[in-house]
Short mmCIF file of C-alpha atoms and ligand atoms in Angstrom, two decimals:
data_model
loop_
_atom_site.label_atom_id
_atom_site.label_comp_id
_atom_site.label_asym_id
_atom_site.label_seq_id
_atom_site.Cartn_x
_atom_site.Cartn_y
_atom_site.Cartn_z
CA MET A 10 -3.11 19.76 -15.45
CA ASP A 11 -0.17 21.74 -14.10
CA MET A 12 -0.59 22.82 -10.48
CA PRO A 13 0.06 26.63 -9.95
CA ILE A 14 3.11 27.36 -7.89
CA ILE A 15 2.76 30.14 -5.55
CA HIS A 16 5.77 32.54 -4.98
CA ASP A 17 6.65 35.36 -2.63
CA ASN A 18 5.25 38.18 -4.83
CA ALA A 19 1.63 36.68 -4.42
CA VAL A 20 1.60 36.70 -0.67
CA ASP A 21 1.24 39.42 1.86
CA LEU A 22 2.18 39.00 5.47
CA SER A 23 -0.12 41.73 6.73
CA VAL A 24 -2.88 39.18 7.79
CA LEU A 25 -0.44 38.18 10.56
CA SER A 26 0.27 41.55 11.96
CA GLY A 27 -0.71 41.72 15.63
CA LYS A 28 -1.20 38.09 15.84
CA VAL A 29 0.44 35.73 18.31
CA ILE A 30 1.50 32.48 16.89
CA ALA A 31 2.05 29.61 19.31
CA VAL A 32 4.27 26.96 17.96
CA ILE A 33 3.34 23.82 19.95
CA GLY A 34 6.32 21.44 20.22
CA TYR A 35 9.93 22.37 19.84
CA GLY A 36 11.53 19.39 18.08
CA SER A 37 12.75 19.04 14.52
CA GLN A 38 10.03 21.16 12.87
CA GLY A 39 8.97 23.16 15.81
CA ARG A 40 12.48 24.75 16.33
CA ALA A 41 13.15 25.32 12.59
CA GLN A 42 9.70 26.85 11.84
CA ALA A 43 9.55 29.01 14.94
CA LEU A 44 13.06 30.55 14.35
CA CYS A 45 12.09 31.39 10.74
CA LEU A 46 8.83 32.83 11.78
CA ARG A 47 10.50 35.02 14.39
CA ASP A 48 13.22 36.12 11.93
CA SER A 49 10.44 37.27 9.62
CA GLY A 50 9.29 39.66 12.29
CA LEU A 51 6.35 37.72 13.70
CA ASN A 52 5.24 37.35 17.35
CA VAL A 53 6.07 33.68 18.17
CA ILE A 54 5.69 31.88 21.52
CA ILE A 55 6.38 28.34 22.28
CA GLY A 56 4.10 25.71 23.91
CA VAL A 57 5.79 22.53 25.04
CA ARG A 58 6.08 20.15 28.02
CA LYS A 59 8.93 20.62 30.53
CA GLY A 60 12.14 18.86 29.42
CA PRO A 61 14.86 19.25 26.88
CA SER A 62 12.66 20.97 24.23
CA PHE A 63 11.36 23.41 26.80
CA ASP A 64 14.91 24.23 27.82
CA ALA A 65 16.04 24.62 24.17
CA ALA A 66 13.19 27.04 23.42
CA VAL A 67 14.14 29.27 26.50
CA GLU A 68 17.81 29.00 25.48
CA ASP A 69 16.81 30.33 21.89
CA GLY A 70 15.14 33.29 23.62
CA PHE A 71 11.51 32.35 23.17
CA LYS A 72 8.70 33.02 25.56
CA THR A 73 8.06 29.45 26.51
CA LEU A 74 4.90 28.14 28.29
CA SER A 75 2.91 25.03 28.77
CA VAL A 76 0.84 23.85 25.82
CA ALA A 77 -2.31 25.06 27.53
CA ASP A 78 -0.97 28.62 28.39
CA ALA A 79 0.39 29.12 24.98
CA SER A 80 -2.90 28.05 23.32
CA LYS A 81 -4.76 30.42 25.62
CA GLU A 82 -2.50 33.33 24.55
CA ALA A 83 -2.33 32.50 20.91
CA ASP A 84 -4.38 33.50 17.84
CA ILE A 85 -2.72 30.90 15.78
CA ILE A 86 -2.02 27.48 17.32
CA HIS A 87 0.52 25.65 15.06
CA ILE A 88 0.69 21.95 16.24
CA LEU A 89 4.17 20.56 15.70
CA LEU A 90 4.02 17.61 18.24
CA PRO A 91 4.72 13.94 17.19
CA ASP A 92 1.60 12.94 15.24
CA GLU A 93 0.63 10.07 17.63
CA THR A 94 0.24 12.74 20.42
CA HIS A 95 -1.86 15.31 18.66
CA GLY A 96 -5.19 13.75 19.60
CA PRO A 97 -4.70 13.50 23.49
CA VAL A 98 -2.80 16.73 23.84
CA TYR A 99 -5.41 18.55 21.74
CA LYS A 100 -8.27 17.38 23.86
CA ALA A 101 -6.51 18.20 27.17
CA GLU A 102 -4.65 21.33 26.52
CA ILE A 103 -5.69 22.97 23.30
CA ALA A 104 -9.41 22.55 22.86
CA PRO A 105 -10.47 24.38 26.01
CA TYR A 106 -8.80 27.53 24.73
CA LEU A 107 -9.91 27.33 21.09
CA THR A 108 -12.21 30.14 21.06
CA ALA A 109 -14.19 31.52 18.00
CA GLY A 110 -11.93 32.91 15.27
CA LYS A 111 -8.73 31.41 16.22
CA THR A 112 -6.62 29.34 13.81
CA LEU A 113 -5.68 25.79 14.28
CA SER A 114 -2.57 24.77 12.09
CA CYS A 115 -0.33 21.75 11.44
CA SER A 116 2.45 20.59 9.09
CA HIS A 117 0.88 17.14 8.34
CA GLY A 118 -2.86 16.61 8.12
CA PHE A 119 -2.89 13.19 9.58
CA ASN A 120 -4.86 13.96 12.79
CA PHE A 121 -7.44 16.11 11.01
CA VAL A 122 -7.91 13.66 8.21
CA PHE A 123 -8.27 10.57 10.39
CA GLY A 124 -10.46 12.23 12.98
CA GLU A 125 -8.05 12.24 15.92
CA ILE A 126 -8.73 15.98 16.13
CA VAL A 127 -12.32 17.16 15.57
CA PRO A 128 -12.18 20.96 15.70
CA PRO A 129 -15.13 23.20 16.44
CA LYS A 130 -16.90 24.86 13.48
CA ASP A 131 -15.90 28.42 14.44
CA VAL A 132 -12.18 28.27 13.91
CA ASP A 133 -9.95 28.10 10.82
CA VAL A 134 -8.06 24.89 10.20
CA ILE A 135 -5.04 25.05 7.93
CA MET A 136 -1.88 23.24 7.06
CA VAL A 137 1.59 24.60 6.16
CA ALA A 138 4.00 21.74 5.42
CA PRO A 139 7.64 22.38 4.50
CA LYS A 140 8.66 19.45 2.26
CA SER A 141 11.89 19.07 4.21
CA PRO A 142 13.35 17.93 7.49
CA GLY A 143 13.69 20.81 9.97
CA THR A 144 17.46 21.19 9.85
CA GLU A 145 17.53 21.62 6.04
CA GLU A 146 14.55 23.98 6.17
CA ARG A 147 16.32 26.32 8.59
CA LYS A 148 19.62 26.13 6.83
CA ARG A 149 18.21 27.12 3.45
CA PHE A 150 16.16 30.00 5.26
CA VAL A 151 19.37 31.34 6.75
CA GLU A 152 21.06 31.20 3.35
CA GLY A 153 18.34 33.55 2.09
CA PHE A 154 16.22 31.04 0.22
CA GLY A 155 13.88 28.33 1.44
CA VAL A 156 12.47 24.81 0.88
CA PRO A 157 9.32 24.07 -1.04
CA GLY A 158 6.09 23.54 0.78
CA LEU A 159 2.41 22.71 0.70
CA ILE A 160 -0.59 24.56 2.11
CA ALA A 161 -4.05 23.36 2.62
CA VAL A 162 -7.32 24.84 4.06
CA LYS A 163 -9.52 22.30 5.90
CA GLN A 164 -11.95 24.78 7.31
CA ASP A 165 -12.34 28.55 6.67
CA TYR A 166 -14.37 30.37 9.27
CA THR A 167 -13.05 33.77 9.15
CA GLY A 168 -12.68 33.85 5.36
CA LYS A 169 -8.97 34.51 5.85
CA ALA A 170 -7.71 30.90 6.29
CA ARG A 171 -6.02 30.64 2.88
CA GLU A 172 -4.34 34.10 3.38
CA THR A 173 -3.11 33.05 6.77
CA ALA A 174 -1.64 29.68 5.53
CA LEU A 175 0.17 31.50 2.74
CA ALA A 176 1.49 34.14 5.03
CA ILE A 177 2.96 31.59 7.40
CA ALA A 178 4.46 29.71 4.32
CA LYS A 179 6.01 33.07 3.19
CA ALA A 180 7.44 33.79 6.65
CA GLU A 181 9.10 30.48 6.73
CA GLY A 182 10.69 31.10 3.29
CA LEU A 183 8.55 28.52 1.61
CA THR A 184 7.24 30.78 -1.07
CA ARG A 185 10.79 31.65 -2.13
CA ALA A 186 11.24 28.12 -3.35
CA GLY A 187 7.56 27.72 -4.35
CA VAL A 188 4.40 26.58 -2.50
CA LEU A 189 1.69 24.14 -3.87
CA GLU A 190 -1.94 24.33 -2.68
CA CYS A 191 -3.70 20.99 -2.01
CA THR A 192 -6.23 19.43 0.32
CA MET A 193 -5.20 17.99 3.71
CA GLU A 194 -6.36 14.61 2.42
CA GLN A 195 -4.00 14.83 -0.53
CA GLU A 196 -1.00 15.76 1.45
CA THR A 197 -1.72 13.14 4.27
CA TYR A 198 -2.33 10.08 1.88
CA GLU A 199 0.54 11.13 -0.39
CA ASP A 200 2.97 11.64 2.41
CA LEU A 201 2.19 8.32 4.05
CA PHE A 202 2.32 6.62 0.63
CA GLY A 203 5.64 8.06 -0.26
CA GLU A 204 7.40 7.34 3.00
CA GLN A 205 6.11 3.81 3.36
CA ASN A 206 6.47 2.63 -0.26
CA VAL A 207 9.40 4.56 -1.66
CA LEU A 208 11.42 6.83 0.68
CA CYS A 209 11.73 4.96 3.86
CA GLY A 210 9.87 1.53 3.46
CA GLY A 211 10.93 0.35 0.00
CA CYS A 212 14.30 2.08 -0.06
CA VAL A 213 15.58 0.84 3.27
CA ASP A 214 14.52 -2.78 2.41
CA LEU A 215 16.15 -2.53 -1.02
CA MET A 216 19.44 -1.44 0.56
CA LYS A 217 19.32 -4.10 3.13
CA TYR A 218 18.46 -6.93 0.79
CA GLY A 219 21.35 -5.85 -1.39
CA PHE A 220 23.83 -5.90 1.51
CA GLU A 221 22.58 -9.13 2.81
CA VAL A 222 22.77 -10.89 -0.60
CA LEU A 223 26.42 -9.73 -1.12
CA THR A 224 27.56 -10.51 2.40
CA GLU A 225 25.84 -13.94 2.52
CA ALA A 226 27.59 -14.79 -0.80
CA GLY A 227 30.96 -14.00 0.99
CA TYR A 228 31.67 -10.51 -0.24
CA PRO A 229 33.23 -8.25 2.28
CA PRO A 230 30.68 -6.15 4.30
CA GLU A 231 32.76 -3.02 3.77
CA MET A 232 32.36 -3.42 0.05
CA ALA A 233 28.65 -4.24 0.20
CA TYR A 234 27.97 -1.27 2.30
CA PHE A 235 29.68 1.13 -0.17
CA GLU A 236 27.89 -0.48 -3.00
CA CYS A 237 24.41 -0.79 -1.79
CA ILE A 238 24.14 2.07 0.82
CA HIS A 239 26.79 4.71 0.55
CA GLU A 240 26.54 5.06 -3.11
CA LEU A 241 22.73 5.59 -3.08
CA LYS A 242 23.28 9.16 -2.03
CA LEU A 243 25.43 9.84 -5.17
CA ILE A 244 22.78 8.41 -7.38
CA VAL A 245 19.96 10.36 -5.72
CA ASP A 246 22.00 13.57 -5.83
CA LEU A 247 22.27 13.23 -9.54
CA ILE A 248 18.45 12.61 -9.96
CA TYR A 249 17.76 15.57 -7.64
CA GLU A 250 19.90 17.84 -9.87
CA GLY A 251 18.79 16.71 -13.26
CA GLY A 252 16.29 13.87 -13.22
CA ILE A 253 16.85 10.25 -14.02
CA GLN A 254 18.16 10.88 -17.56
CA LYS A 255 20.88 13.09 -16.19
CA MET A 256 21.77 10.37 -13.74
CA ASN A 257 21.87 7.86 -16.55
CA GLN A 258 24.19 10.06 -18.60
CA VAL A 259 26.66 10.19 -15.79
CA ILE A 260 26.68 6.47 -14.89
CA SER A 261 28.25 4.04 -17.38
CA ASN A 262 26.38 2.53 -20.31
CA THR A 263 26.77 -0.81 -18.64
CA ALA A 264 25.13 0.50 -15.40
CA GLU A 265 22.27 2.08 -17.49
CA TRP A 266 21.67 -1.14 -19.40
CA GLY A 267 21.57 -3.06 -16.12
CA GLU A 268 18.96 -0.54 -14.88
CA TYR A 269 16.73 -1.11 -17.77
CA ILE A 270 17.05 -4.89 -17.80
CA ASN A 271 17.31 -5.91 -14.13
CA GLY A 272 15.05 -3.34 -12.49
CA PRO A 273 11.78 -4.82 -13.70
CA ARG A 274 13.17 -8.30 -12.94
CA ILE A 275 13.76 -7.62 -9.22
CA LEU A 276 10.88 -5.23 -8.81
CA PRO A 277 8.20 -6.91 -11.03
CA ILE A 278 4.88 -5.36 -11.73
CA GLU A 279 3.39 -7.13 -8.67
CA VAL A 280 5.31 -4.57 -6.61
CA LYS A 281 3.17 -1.87 -8.21
CA GLU A 282 -0.04 -3.83 -7.51
CA ARG A 283 1.08 -4.16 -3.87
CA MET A 284 1.71 -0.26 -3.72
CA LYS A 285 -1.96 0.16 -4.98
CA LYS A 286 -3.15 -2.03 -2.08
CA SER A 287 -0.95 0.09 0.20
CA LEU A 288 -2.55 3.21 -0.99
CA LYS A 289 -6.01 1.88 -0.42
CA PHE A 290 -4.99 0.80 3.02
CA ILE A 291 -3.82 4.32 3.79
CA GLU A 292 -6.91 6.03 2.27
CA ASP A 293 -9.38 3.88 4.08
CA GLY A 294 -7.79 4.63 7.44
CA GLY A 295 -6.48 1.07 8.07
CA PHE A 296 -2.89 2.27 8.43
CA ALA A 297 -3.82 5.05 10.80
CA LYS A 298 -5.92 2.74 12.92
CA GLU A 299 -3.04 0.23 13.10
CA TRP A 300 -0.40 2.89 13.88
CA MET A 301 -2.51 4.74 16.51
CA ALA A 302 -3.17 1.34 18.27
CA GLU A 303 0.56 0.69 18.34
CA ALA A 304 1.40 4.08 19.62
CA ARG A 305 -1.30 4.11 22.27
CA SER A 306 -0.22 0.73 23.61
CA GLY A 307 3.38 2.00 24.39
CA ALA A 308 4.86 1.51 20.89
CA LYS A 309 6.37 -1.87 21.95
CA ASN A 310 6.69 -3.21 18.43
CA LEU A 311 8.21 0.00 17.17
CA LYS A 312 10.88 -0.06 19.89
CA ALA A 313 11.57 -3.66 19.19
CA LYS A 314 12.06 -3.00 15.39
CA ARG A 315 14.33 -0.04 16.15
CA GLU A 316 16.47 -2.21 18.35
CA ALA A 317 16.72 -5.08 15.93
CA LEU A 318 17.76 -2.59 13.17
CA GLY A 319 20.69 -1.52 15.32
CA GLN A 320 21.95 -5.11 15.26
CA HIS A 321 21.80 -5.32 11.56
CA PRO A 322 25.34 -5.91 10.10
CA ALA A 323 24.85 -3.11 7.60
CA GLU A 324 24.34 -0.62 10.45
CA ILE A 325 27.34 -2.02 12.43
CA VAL A 326 29.81 -1.97 9.59
CA GLY A 327 28.32 1.34 8.36
CA ALA A 328 29.12 3.08 11.62
CA ARG A 329 32.65 1.81 11.45
CA ILE A 330 33.21 2.87 7.89
CA ARG A 331 31.70 6.31 8.28
CA LYS A 332 34.15 6.93 11.15
CA MET A 333 37.11 5.81 9.00
CA PHE A 334 36.27 8.40 6.32
CA GLU A 335 35.57 11.32 8.63
CA LYS A 336 37.74 14.34 8.15
CA LYS A 337 40.57 14.24 10.74
P1 LIG B 402 9.75 15.89 16.95
O1 LIG B 402 9.62 14.50 17.48
O2 LIG B 402 11.06 16.31 16.47
O3 LIG B 402 9.30 16.92 18.07
C1 LIG B 402 8.28 16.81 18.82
C2 LIG B 402 8.21 17.97 19.86
O4 LIG B 402 6.95 17.72 20.67
C3 LIG B 402 9.22 17.86 20.85
O5 LIG B 402 9.61 19.23 21.22
C4 LIG B 402 8.70 17.21 22.01
O6 LIG B 402 9.20 17.58 23.32
C5 LIG B 402 7.21 17.69 22.06
N1 LIG B 402 6.25 16.77 22.63
C6 LIG B 402 6.20 15.42 22.52
N2 LIG B 402 5.16 14.99 23.20
C7 LIG B 402 4.58 16.05 23.87
C8 LIG B 402 3.57 16.19 24.76
N3 LIG B 402 2.83 15.13 25.14
N4 LIG B 402 3.21 17.42 25.23
C9 LIG B 402 3.99 18.50 24.71
N5 LIG B 402 5.02 18.36 23.95
C10 LIG B 402 5.28 17.24 23.57
O7 LIG B 402 8.58 15.98 15.81
P2 LIG B 402 8.75 16.56 14.32
O8 LIG B 402 9.22 17.94 14.38
O9 LIG B 402 9.53 15.65 13.43
O10 LIG B 402 7.22 16.44 13.91
C11 LIG B 402 6.25 17.49 14.17
C12 LIG B 402 5.13 17.63 13.18
O11 LIG B 402 5.71 17.94 11.98
C13 LIG B 402 4.44 16.27 12.84
O12 LIG B 402 3.10 16.57 12.65
C14 LIG B 402 5.18 15.81 11.58
O13 LIG B 402 4.46 14.91 10.81
C15 LIG B 402 5.45 17.12 10.89
N6 LIG B 402 6.43 17.12 9.83
C16 LIG B 402 7.59 16.59 10.07
C17 LIG B 402 8.62 16.52 9.15
C18 LIG B 402 10.00 16.16 9.45
O14 LIG B 402 10.88 16.09 8.49
N7 LIG B 402 10.37 15.64 10.60
C19 LIG B 402 8.54 17.29 7.75
C20 LIG B 402 7.18 17.83 7.71
C21 LIG B 402 6.22 17.68 8.68
P3 LIG B 402 10.23 16.56 24.19
O15 LIG B 402 11.59 17.06 23.82
O16 LIG B 402 9.80 16.86 25.58
O17 LIG B 402 9.89 15.18 23.71
MG1 LIG B 403 6.92 13.23 3.69
#
């Protein structure tokens, strides 16, 4: 069944008139979303801890407060903190000010779905999720369009939760491109699955293996980098524009034949079986439990993996190559 796509003409901003929206966090998403909401004429304040983000919000001309003070003042509390901090920040600085009829909002359902945040019954709980990094979202908004997005309603106390989510989406330009309505569970599971199996995990390992096999066989790392990492963008751009068939029209027949014949050899059907297991692990909360334990114990493994990646030859040669090809 086709999902209906919601556009600008179906959404009214009036549900937000007179409302104060507190954007909590002023990082990648916080800054982009807050600027778009303000440009759409809404009353936006920022709640964030003291530091570089706080300074950036002040610099951008926002009324900038602590998370607690912003939550106290706001009608709509839109949490855009790193996911692993939502639980503790919510308990200490948001929950005490979450009076009846307020709206609690997010851009990724993780904490509501996995029980890190358990909101009271007398508030609305919604999600407005741009399907894009913050910089791209802001850029497209400034150009007069927008990136696509998802909305979800987890709890509707006022009877206006859906209207509110759609209005926020419109004010961020998302309904210009088109918005899909889903459940927070669908968004959360699907988002984690995609990033772990295809987009980040999956893709990154594929590129690294390709680079390693070529260089270990004696091919120059510069060539391996171009072949297995740099060129991925060209391929993905073609797919983005016109699908896999369009990409196949542009590449050579030789490349297309290689795709059909060797793809299933290096990614055999067992990979799909592993992906199914990965989806189950996400849906039953296993991944969230593991990741929260890691984050709460100081993220030592995360930091070690980050550091190790910096030593990977593909990263070292890549930095050098990208510099060489910069416009002078
Ligand atoms: P960032 O890491 O870019 O920004 C986090 C912000 O929260 C920073 O301003 C940071 O301030 C602040 N912060 C961190 N810890 C605390 C704290 N304890 N108290 C107060 N403020 C704090 O996060 P993102 O923008 O990437 O992600 C925010 C949300 O958006 C997440 O739920 C994410 O899943 C979701 N999302 C992200 C997308 C993306 O592409 N990045 C896409 C769609 C959704 P400081 O500078 O002081 O650290
Ligand atoms: Mg995602």
